[in-house]
Structure formats: structure tokens, C-alpha cells
Short mmCIF file of C-alpha atoms (C1' of nucleotides) in Angstrom, two decimals:
data_model
loop_
_atom_site.label_atom_id
_atom_site.label_comp_id
_atom_site.label_asym_id
_atom_site.label_seq_id
_atom_site.Cartn_x
_atom_site.Cartn_y
_atom_site.Cartn_z
CA MET E 130 105.40 123.22 98.99
CA GLU E 131 104.54 123.50 102.84
CA THR E 132 104.07 119.92 104.14
CA GLU E 133 104.39 117.79 107.60
CA ILE E 134 106.99 115.25 107.36
CA GLU E 135 107.50 112.06 109.84
CA PHE E 136 110.67 110.91 109.79
CA ALA E 137 111.80 107.17 110.60
CA ASN E 138 114.06 107.31 113.10
CA GLU E 139 116.23 110.22 115.08
CA CYS E 140 119.76 109.48 112.42
CA VAL E 141 117.98 111.21 109.71
CA LEU E 142 117.04 113.80 112.03
CA LEU E 143 120.63 114.32 112.76
CA ASN E 144 122.50 113.58 109.80
CA SER E 145 120.12 115.49 106.98
CA LEU E 146 117.53 117.53 108.72
CA ARG E 147 117.05 118.71 112.28
CA ARG E 148 113.94 119.95 113.63
CA SER E 149 114.71 123.37 114.84
CA ASP E 150 116.22 123.76 110.68
CA SER E 151 113.73 126.83 109.76
CA GLN E 152 115.37 126.47 106.07
CA TRP E 153 115.83 123.21 104.39
CA ILE E 154 115.82 121.49 101.18
CA ILE E 155 115.33 117.80 100.42
CA LYS E 156 115.94 115.52 97.26
CA VAL E 157 113.42 112.99 97.11
CA LEU E 158 111.86 109.95 95.05
CA LEU E 159 107.98 109.40 95.47
CA ILE E 160 107.47 105.96 95.63
CA GLN E 161 103.70 105.75 96.91
CA CYS E 162 100.75 108.36 96.89
CA GLY E 163 97.99 107.00 98.49
CA VAL E 164 94.16 107.75 98.02
CA VAL E 165 93.02 111.22 98.88
CA LYS E 166 90.71 110.80 101.66
CA GLU E 167 88.43 113.20 103.31
CA PHE E 168 88.42 113.45 106.88
CA LYS E 169 86.26 114.97 109.75
CA ASN E 170 86.53 114.89 113.41
CA LYS E 171 85.70 117.12 116.51
CA ILE E 172 88.04 119.92 115.41
CA ASN E 173 88.89 119.67 111.99
CA GLN E 174 87.59 118.21 108.63
CA GLY E 175 89.01 118.08 105.07
CA LEU E 176 90.90 116.21 102.93
CA ARG E 177 94.30 114.60 103.68
CA TRP E 178 96.92 113.04 101.21
CA THR E 179 100.01 110.68 102.14
CA LEU E 180 102.85 109.89 100.45
CA ILE E 181 105.93 108.12 101.13
CA PHE E 182 109.25 109.56 99.45
CA VAL E 183 112.65 107.80 100.06
CA ASP E 184 116.04 110.36 99.90
CA GLU E 185 119.33 109.76 98.23
CA GLU E 186 120.95 107.80 101.25
CA GLY E 187 117.77 104.98 100.90
CA THR E 188 115.87 106.71 104.08
CA LYS E 189 112.12 106.63 103.79
CA MET E 190 109.93 109.32 105.05
CA GLN E 191 106.14 110.00 105.10
CA ALA E 192 104.52 113.20 104.19
CA ILE E 193 101.12 114.26 104.74
CA LEU E 194 99.49 116.94 102.80
CA PHE E 195 96.26 118.81 104.06
CA THR E 196 93.40 120.34 102.31
CA ASP E 197 94.73 123.33 100.47
CA GLN E 198 98.06 121.06 99.91
CA VAL E 199 96.33 118.40 98.62
CA ASN E 200 94.13 120.78 96.09
CA MET E 201 97.43 122.33 94.88
CA TRP E 202 99.35 119.58 94.08
CA LYS E 203 96.91 116.39 93.39
CA GLU E 204 97.23 117.22 89.50
CA HIS E 205 101.01 117.29 89.89
CA LEU E 206 102.80 115.02 91.98
CA GLU E 207 103.48 111.21 90.15
CA GLN E 208 104.44 108.44 92.13
CA GLY E 209 108.34 107.67 90.62
CA SER E 210 109.16 110.81 89.66
CA ILE E 211 111.66 113.31 92.03
CA TYR E 212 110.86 116.31 93.64
CA TYR E 213 112.29 118.91 95.95
CA ILE E 214 110.89 119.39 99.33
CA ILE E 215 111.40 122.77 100.68
CA ASN E 216 110.69 124.10 104.23
CA GLY E 217 108.32 121.43 105.40
CA ARG E 218 107.31 121.34 109.30
CA ILE E 219 109.01 118.38 110.65
CA ASN E 220 107.48 116.00 113.55
CA ASP E 221 109.08 113.39 115.56
CA ARG E 222 108.05 110.04 114.88
CA LYS E 223 104.99 109.11 116.58
CA PRO E 224 105.62 105.72 118.40
CA ASN E 225 101.81 104.56 118.64
CA PHE E 226 101.94 104.63 114.69
CA GLN E 227 103.97 102.57 112.08
CA SER E 228 107.26 103.83 111.56
CA VAL E 229 108.43 103.95 108.01
CA HIS E 230 111.73 102.95 107.94
CA LYS E 231 112.00 99.48 109.33
CA GLU E 232 115.21 97.86 110.78
CA PHE E 233 114.95 94.87 108.58
CA GLU E 234 113.19 95.59 105.27
CA ILE E 235 112.60 93.08 102.64
CA VAL E 236 112.17 94.18 99.23
CA HIS E 237 110.48 91.77 96.88
CA THR E 238 110.73 92.05 93.02
CA CYS E 239 108.54 89.79 91.28
CA ILE E 240 106.54 89.33 88.55
CA LEU E 241 103.03 89.91 88.82
CA VAL E 242 100.64 87.07 87.58
CA LYS E 243 97.32 87.12 88.57
CA VAL E 244 95.18 89.42 90.21
CA ASN E 245 92.25 88.67 92.50
CA ALA E 246 89.09 90.80 93.02
CA SER E 247 89.25 93.02 95.98
CA ILE E 248 87.03 92.56 99.25
CA GLY E 249 85.65 94.69 101.38
CA ASP E 250 85.88 98.52 101.89
CA GLY E 251 87.87 101.54 103.38
CA ASN E 252 90.57 100.05 106.08
CA ARG E 253 89.82 97.02 105.62
CA LYS E 254 89.67 96.85 102.02
CA ARG E 255 91.83 93.89 100.45
CA ARG E 256 93.10 92.17 97.35
CA GLU E 257 95.45 89.50 96.71
CA ILE E 258 97.97 88.82 94.13
CA ALA E 259 100.35 86.47 93.04
CA LEU E 260 103.64 86.83 92.08
CA MET E 261 106.44 84.73 90.81
CA ASN E 262 110.17 85.06 90.65
CA GLU E 263 112.92 83.24 88.20
CA ARG E 264 112.67 80.26 89.85
CA CYS E 265 108.75 80.15 89.14
CA ASP E 266 107.76 80.28 92.95
CA ARG E 267 104.49 81.47 93.27
CA GLN E 268 103.88 84.12 96.19
CA THR E 269 100.74 85.23 97.28
CA VAL E 270 100.64 88.41 98.47
CA THR E 271 97.72 91.03 100.23
CA LEU E 272 97.40 94.42 99.70
CA TRP E 273 95.75 96.33 102.09
CA GLY E 274 93.93 99.44 101.93
CA GLU E 275 94.71 102.35 100.09
CA ILE E 276 96.93 100.20 98.62
CA ALA E 277 94.48 97.70 97.56
CA GLU E 278 92.60 100.52 96.28
CA LYS E 279 95.24 102.41 94.42
CA ASP E 280 97.71 100.46 93.04
CA GLY E 281 95.78 97.38 93.34
CA ASP E 282 93.74 98.90 90.65
CA MET E 283 96.63 99.74 88.64
CA LEU E 284 97.94 96.19 88.53
CA GLN E 285 94.60 94.67 87.54
CA ASN E 286 94.54 96.78 84.55
CA MET E 287 98.10 95.50 83.47
CA ILE E 288 97.84 92.17 84.38
CA PHE E 289 98.31 91.02 80.85
CA GLU E 290 101.51 92.86 80.54
CA LYS E 291 102.67 90.73 83.50
CA PRO E 292 104.64 93.44 85.16
CA ILE E 293 107.77 93.80 87.45
CA VAL E 294 106.34 94.69 90.80
CA VAL E 295 108.59 95.76 94.04
CA LEU E 296 107.57 95.93 97.11
CA CYS E 297 108.89 97.67 100.22
CA ASN E 298 108.46 97.38 103.99
CA VAL E 299 106.02 94.75 103.48
CA LYS E 300 105.28 91.97 106.45
CA GLY E 301 105.38 87.96 106.27
CA THR E 302 102.61 85.83 107.79
CA THR E 303 102.05 82.17 108.30
CA TYR E 304 98.52 81.21 107.72
CA ARG E 305 97.35 77.44 107.63
CA GLY E 306 101.02 76.86 106.84
CA ASN E 307 101.80 79.11 103.85
CA PHE E 308 103.70 81.98 104.10
CA VAL E 309 101.92 85.12 103.11
CA ILE E 310 103.08 88.65 102.35
CA SER E 311 101.04 91.47 103.59
CA THR E 312 101.77 95.37 102.77
CA THR E 313 101.15 97.71 106.10
CA HIS E 314 100.46 101.46 106.32
CA VAL E 315 103.95 102.30 105.32
CA SER E 316 104.64 99.67 102.36
CA SER E 317 105.35 101.14 98.96
CA VAL E 318 104.48 99.47 95.99
CA MET E 319 106.23 99.80 92.75
CA ILE E 320 105.71 98.84 89.09
CA ASN E 321 108.23 98.60 86.47
CA PRO E 322 110.96 100.18 88.23
CA SER E 323 114.25 100.62 86.50
CA PHE E 324 116.60 99.13 88.90
CA GLU E 325 118.81 96.44 88.36
CA LYS E 326 116.99 93.85 89.81
CA ALA E 327 114.18 94.24 88.08
CA ILE E 328 115.28 94.80 85.10
CA ALA E 329 117.14 91.60 85.09
CA LEU E 330 113.84 90.21 85.92
CA GLN E 331 112.57 92.01 83.21
CA ASN E 332 114.83 90.39 80.76
CA TRP E 333 114.88 86.91 82.11
CA HIS E 334 110.87 86.80 81.60
CA ASN E 335 111.46 88.41 77.86
CA ARG E 336 113.88 85.64 77.18
CA MET E 337 110.87 83.27 78.32
CA LYS E 338 108.27 85.22 75.61
CA LEU E 339 110.71 84.64 73.36
CA GLN E 340 110.85 81.15 73.86
CA ASP E 341 106.91 81.00 73.71
CA LYS E 342 107.09 79.70 77.49
CA ASP E 343 104.19 81.23 79.70
CA ILE E 344 106.10 81.28 83.38
CA THR E 345 102.52 80.76 85.28
CA LEU E 346 102.55 77.31 83.36
CA MET E 347 106.39 76.22 84.24
CA PRO E 348 107.26 73.51 87.22
CA SER E 349 107.82 75.50 90.30
CA ARG E 350 111.10 74.95 92.74
CA LEU E 351 108.02 73.24 94.98
CA ILE E 352 107.76 70.68 92.71
CA LYS E 353 110.68 69.98 91.42
CA ASN E 354 111.68 69.31 94.98
CA ALA E 355 108.58 67.80 96.44
CA ARG E 356 108.96 64.11 97.61
CA LYS E 357 108.25 61.67 95.39
CA VAL E 358 105.28 59.11 96.34
CA LYS E 359 102.99 56.47 94.99
CA ILE E 360 99.19 57.62 95.48
CA GLY E 361 98.72 55.07 98.40
CA ASP E 362 101.32 56.43 100.13
CA ILE E 363 98.66 59.50 100.69
CA THR E 364 95.75 57.49 100.70
CA HIS E 365 96.39 55.23 102.72
CA ALA E 366 98.99 57.08 105.11
CA ASP E 367 97.32 57.04 109.33
CA SER E 368 98.21 60.60 109.34
CA PHE E 369 100.75 62.91 108.48
CA ASP E 370 103.67 64.47 110.35
CA ASN E 371 103.08 68.29 111.38
CA THR E 372 106.38 69.06 109.68
CA LYS E 373 107.43 71.90 107.13
CA ASP E 374 107.83 69.26 104.18
CA THR E 375 104.01 68.54 103.58
CA TYR E 376 104.18 68.40 99.79
CA ARG E 377 104.21 65.36 97.83
CA LYS E 378 104.37 64.43 93.75
CA PHE E 379 103.57 61.26 92.36
CA ASN E 380 103.04 60.38 88.64
CA THR E 381 99.97 58.97 87.45
CA LYS E 382 97.48 58.59 84.44
CA ILE E 383 94.29 60.67 84.11
CA LYS E 384 91.46 57.95 83.69
CA TYR E 385 88.51 59.82 83.37
CA ILE E 386 87.77 63.83 83.30
CA ILE E 387 84.19 63.72 85.62
CA ASN E 388 83.20 67.44 84.56
CA LYS E 389 84.86 68.01 81.20
CA ASP E 390 81.79 70.05 79.86
CA ASP E 391 81.99 72.35 82.85
CA PRO E 392 85.45 72.72 84.58
CA TRP E 393 84.69 75.83 86.71
CA TYR E 394 81.84 77.27 88.75
CA LEU E 395 80.47 80.87 90.17
CA SER E 396 82.82 81.43 92.83
CA CYS E 397 81.89 83.82 96.08
CA ASN E 398 84.95 86.51 95.64
CA LYS E 399 85.04 86.64 99.53
CA CYS E 400 84.96 83.09 100.55
CA TYR E 401 85.15 80.85 97.39
CA LYS E 402 81.75 79.18 97.97
CA LYS E 403 79.50 78.72 95.12
CA VAL E 404 77.01 81.25 94.60
CA SER E 405 73.83 80.66 93.36
CA LEU E 406 71.92 83.37 90.50
CA VAL E 407 68.72 84.04 90.80
CA ASP E 408 67.48 87.55 88.61
CA ASN E 409 71.36 88.06 88.48
CA ILE E 410 71.49 88.78 92.08
CA ALA E 411 74.12 86.37 93.37
CA THR E 412 73.66 84.33 96.74
CA CYS E 413 76.61 83.15 99.03
CA PRO E 414 75.51 80.14 101.35
CA ARG E 415 77.98 81.63 103.81
CA CYS E 416 78.42 85.63 102.83
CA GLY E 417 74.29 86.04 101.94
CA SER E 418 72.70 87.92 99.01
CA ASN E 419 74.24 90.51 96.65
CA VAL E 420 77.76 89.46 96.76
CA GLU E 421 80.65 89.88 94.44
CA TYR E 422 81.53 86.76 92.32
CA GLU E 423 83.69 85.78 89.70
CA GLU E 424 84.46 82.23 87.78
CA ARG E 425 86.84 79.75 89.24
CA TYR E 426 88.34 76.70 88.19
CA LEU E 427 86.86 73.48 89.68
CA LEU E 428 87.91 70.26 87.61
CA LYS E 429 87.70 66.94 89.23
CA LEU E 430 89.70 64.08 87.81
CA GLU E 431 89.36 60.15 88.47
CA LEU E 432 93.68 59.16 88.29
CA PHE E 433 94.92 55.64 88.33
CA ASP E 434 98.47 54.68 88.90
CA GLU E 435 98.27 50.66 88.16
CA LYS E 436 97.55 49.83 91.79
CA GLU E 437 95.65 52.65 93.13
CA HIS E 438 92.92 54.96 91.60
CA CYS E 439 91.96 57.84 93.46
CA TYR E 440 89.62 61.77 92.99
CA ILE E 441 91.63 64.52 92.50
CA THR E 442 90.11 68.04 92.21
CA LEU E 443 92.10 70.84 90.83
CA PHE E 444 91.14 74.62 91.60
CA GLU E 445 93.43 77.62 90.02
CA ALA E 446 95.79 74.30 89.18
CA THR E 447 92.97 73.68 86.25
CA LYS E 448 95.40 76.57 84.46
CA TYR E 449 98.43 73.92 84.02
CA LEU E 450 96.20 71.56 82.52
CA LEU E 451 94.23 73.84 80.25
CA GLY E 452 97.09 76.35 79.36
CA CYS E 453 94.73 79.70 79.68
CA ASP E 454 93.34 81.29 82.60
CA VAL E 455 89.54 80.54 83.57
CA LYS E 456 87.92 83.59 81.95
CA THR E 457 89.58 83.15 78.58
CA TYR E 458 88.81 79.17 78.50
CA VAL E 459 84.94 80.40 79.06
CA ARG E 460 84.83 82.94 76.51
CA SER E 461 86.70 79.91 74.05
CA ILE E 462 84.14 77.59 74.47
CA SER E 463 81.21 80.17 74.24
CA GLN E 464 80.38 79.31 70.88
CA LYS E 465 81.68 75.85 69.92
CA LYS E 466 83.84 74.01 72.17
CA GLU E 467 85.03 71.59 69.72
CA GLU E 468 86.72 74.46 68.39
CA SER E 469 88.56 75.78 71.26
CA LYS E 470 91.95 74.68 71.78
CA TYR E 471 91.90 74.52 75.35
CA TYR E 472 88.99 72.53 75.28
CA ARG E 473 90.86 70.03 73.18
CA LYS E 474 93.80 70.08 75.38
CA LEU E 475 91.63 68.78 78.18
CA VAL E 476 89.72 66.41 76.54
CA SER E 477 93.78 64.82 74.89
CA SER E 478 94.60 64.94 78.49
CA LYS E 479 92.71 61.51 79.18
CA ASP E 480 94.74 58.55 79.49
CA LYS E 481 97.76 60.84 79.54
CA GLU E 482 100.37 60.49 82.58
CA PHE E 483 101.48 63.92 84.37
CA THR E 484 102.68 64.53 87.67
CA PHE E 485 100.66 65.77 90.28
CA LEU E 486 102.05 68.16 93.51
CA VAL E 487 99.67 67.82 96.41
CA LYS E 488 99.80 69.29 99.93
CA LEU E 489 99.22 67.24 102.54
CA ASP E 490 96.99 68.39 105.57
CA PRO E 491 97.96 67.01 108.78
CA ARG E 492 94.90 67.57 110.23
CA ILE E 493 93.57 64.75 108.31
CA GLY E 494 94.57 61.39 108.72
CA GLY E 495 92.87 57.63 108.82
CA ASP E 496 90.55 56.75 106.73
CA ARG E 497 90.71 58.92 103.75
CA THR E 498 88.13 57.03 101.48
CA GLY E 499 86.32 58.81 99.10
CA ARG E 500 87.84 62.16 99.99
CA SER E 501 89.31 63.86 97.00
CA LEU E 502 92.85 65.35 96.81
CA ILE E 503 93.51 68.71 95.80
CA ALA E 504 96.19 69.44 93.07
CA GLU E 505 98.57 72.42 93.89
CA GLU E 506 100.02 72.00 90.29
CA LEU E 507 99.98 69.65 87.05
CA HIS E 508 102.71 69.16 84.44
CA GLU E 509 102.95 65.97 81.72
CA VAL E 510 105.42 63.10 83.43
CA GLY E 511 109.19 64.37 81.82
CA LYS E 512 108.33 67.93 82.43
CA VAL E 513 109.29 68.47 85.81
CA ASP E 514 112.44 66.20 85.83
CA ALA E 515 113.32 67.58 82.59
CA ILE E 516 114.39 71.14 84.12
CA GLU E 517 117.59 71.28 86.15
CA ILE E 518 117.29 71.32 89.62
CA GLU E 519 119.89 73.95 91.18
CA ASP E 520 119.13 73.01 95.21
CA ASP E 521 120.46 75.81 97.61
CA GLU E 522 123.11 73.38 98.36
CA ILE E 523 124.78 73.94 95.19
CA LYS E 524 123.82 77.34 95.42
CA ALA E 525 126.02 78.09 98.53
CA ALA E 526 128.58 76.17 97.29
CA LYS E 527 129.01 78.20 94.74
CA THR E 528 128.26 81.03 96.45
CA ILE E 529 131.53 80.47 98.87
CA LYS E 530 133.17 79.48 96.06
CA LYS E 531 133.30 83.00 94.51
CA ILE E 532 133.77 84.58 98.03
CA LYS E 533 136.63 82.77 98.45
CA GLN E 534 138.11 83.28 94.70
CA ILE E 535 137.13 87.16 95.23
CA GLU E 536 139.12 87.30 98.94
CA GLU E 537 142.14 85.69 97.11
CA GLU E 538 142.17 88.36 94.43
CA ASN E 539 141.93 90.76 96.92
CA ASP E 540 144.82 89.47 98.87
CA ALA E 541 146.86 89.40 95.36
CA SER E 542 146.18 92.91 95.12
CA ILE E 543 147.08 93.69 98.46
CA ASN E 544 150.14 91.76 98.09
CA HIS E 545 150.95 93.42 94.34
CA LYS E 546 150.21 96.99 96.23
CA ARG E 547 152.79 95.87 99.07
CA ILE E 548 155.28 94.74 96.57
CA LYS E 549 155.08 98.21 94.95
CA ILE E 550 155.41 100.06 98.07
CA GLU E 551 158.70 98.52 99.03
CA LYS E 552 160.27 98.83 95.81
CA ASP E 553 159.46 102.45 95.50
"C1'" DC G 217 95.16 119.50 111.36
"C1'" DC G 218 95.44 112.14 110.07
"C1'" DC G 219 95.81 107.78 111.65
"C1'" DC G 220 97.34 101.82 112.28
"C1'" DC G 221 98.11 95.51 112.42
"C1'" DC G 222 93.32 94.15 109.02
"C1'" DC G 223 90.68 88.50 106.32
"C1'" DC G 224 90.29 84.06 104.52
#
DNA sequence: CCCCCCCC
């Protein structure tokens, strides 16, 4: 295969290959296949295919195939397989473009729990997914460009099996106080890979499934660690400190379910605003007509905690109350809603006590009368506290203890060797 | 020989 390889950094060039080498062979794992794209400029036109490989030392490199090579290889190369590349052309790394190899590389191994619809076209195409780890922390990831197109579609088709997803060379950004991970042009996505951490997570997930536990309904570390308050502490607060600690939880009864018959709406995929349907054409008040849309939960509740009452809105969090995703719910009530176990669960939640998690918005202060809160998460009272909290301090202490133990063992073995040598 | 920091 004749191909162009852009190396990540010069070390690789020195260690395993030199640009001047005319004959070489390298063993690589294909970790990311792009989408075959057509290109056209003043001089050339044809097909382009971007691949990302990793060698046995863990160094990543990008390879580009052009028209003839694309046609020759497109049916044969497979993500996750091992190949030998023989005698490719090696280019220097181009400083204006992203390097495949990062000085700091974060690898995320998580369970896929949600895939949103994709938005936009070409390089602007994006698709949000949600991942979860063994501590039930949710993490939103935005897939971009070819990864949104190819891997995103693959993930959407697999969402019901909740595969393990590994992300390499992704970047983190903060938007409105939320940490969001985004893919870049050098990111790679692996689905159900066979390395230790991924298998351990898969085993954990299998154990949960055997206990009939849906991990997407389990209390997250966020709600476990959130500061516990009364409703009045939130509704009567003049303003909120602009700190990182913006989550609060409170226990309260559901006094009234305001829209129990239609706890969802048709939402614009791009901006989440409610679309209106006329002759099957959806119009979004913000994005215009003929937009893509899907059902989205929206449940409004009135709460009462003996002292205060307030209104709260549940979007995605409705799932915690009903136990299923919105599409399953809508399907379940399409015939006789009284026969839907999810509908019955919704109705029976009235007068029950729940722990609600809300996020404080530092921009909103003062008079909040009439303004409803938005729930991030909720569980029946007792379910949150029942689970043992292993906070970071305890974990850190354990790690230190472990390290000391290992050091002592090493010391002992070193001493033992010394003794042995002396005896000899 | 191609192409790059996007969006709510």
C-alpha cells in the first residue's frame, strides 16, 4: 500500500523511521477510519480517505489515501484490525494542522447511554452523545465532522446494547458551567475494545444488568454529593454565589402532576424549542421551517415540602420517574395508556416523596416567584442515601496506603536481596 | 494530491 503518513512528532521519526528510509515496514492497529470524501481544487480532484493508526509503542499517526488507493482498499480495511504498512511516503508534521499525538492525552472509557440526533452538514456536522462510568457520572460528548457522521451513526444503531466507548485525543471545554468533551480532527473512537479497563467496565455493567439495574436510572455521584437544602433556601435566595458548587438537592412530595397525559413535546433537534407541525412539515420558531425534530420529555410538577411549595420542570430527568426513554413511553401509551406500566408509574408518583437535584443558575437571583426550577435528576427518598458514598478523600487515603504498602514490600525485597548477596 | 478548532 503506498500512502502518505504524517507523523506526530520527530521522536517517532528518529526512533522507528527516518524520512530518508526508502524501505520500511511498520506494524499498526487501525483505530480510526474516516469517511471517504471527494475533494476538488485548482490542481487536483479525487477521493480522500483519512486513517489513524497506532503503533506498538502507542504512537499515533495519520495516513491519507488518495483516489486509486481509496478504491483499492476501501472494501478491505477495517477499524480495529492490525496491518503492516510497507514503504509509504512520510511527510513532516505540518504545524498548521493538528498533530495526532498530544502531549497530554486523555483517554475516556465509558458506557454509551444516549445518542442524540445529528445536526448540520459536512465539517459542521455534530452529534451529542452521553456516556456514563461506574460511578454513574454522566458526561456529554460532542462528536464532530466525520466522527459524527460515521461513528455517530454506528453508535446510534448500537444504543440499545449500551456499548463501551473509548475516546482518545479529545478536548474538554466548559460551556455554561458544564464540562463538555469534544472530538477533534485527530480524535479516535473505539467501540467495545478488548483492553483491560474496557472489559472491567463491561463486566461491571453486566453485573448491574444481572441485578436488573438500569445504570441510567441509578443515583449519580452528583446527587450523592450535592448539598442538601430546603425548597425555601432556593426559592427565597437573593442570589447565588458564582462558585463551582452549584448543585443542590432537597426532599419533597409531588403534590400534583400538571401534564400527566402528555409529558413530552416535539422538539427541534437543533435548539430544543417546540416545533409546530402543519402538513407534516415542522416549523421551529427559532430555526425556521422544515427542521428535524423528535420527541423530548417535558414534565411539570407541583411540589410541597410541608412548608413551601414550588413548580419544577423535568426534561431528560423525566426518565428517572417513568423508568424508560421518551420513545418507549410514547409507544407504550399509544393504545390504552392505563395499561402502560410507565404511565401507571407516573400516576402513582403523586403524593410520594422524592429527592430532587437542581442546578442553581448564578445569573438568576432575587424574586423567583413563578419561575420554575429545572430538575437534573430525581429518586425516591432513601434511594440516594442508601448507596455508600466513597468520596475522593477516602479514595485518596486508600491510594496512599496502597502505595506505602507497595513501597514497604519493595524495601523488604531489596533488603532481602542484600542479605542474600552478603551471605553469598 | 487533503485539511482544521466548529454548536448550543
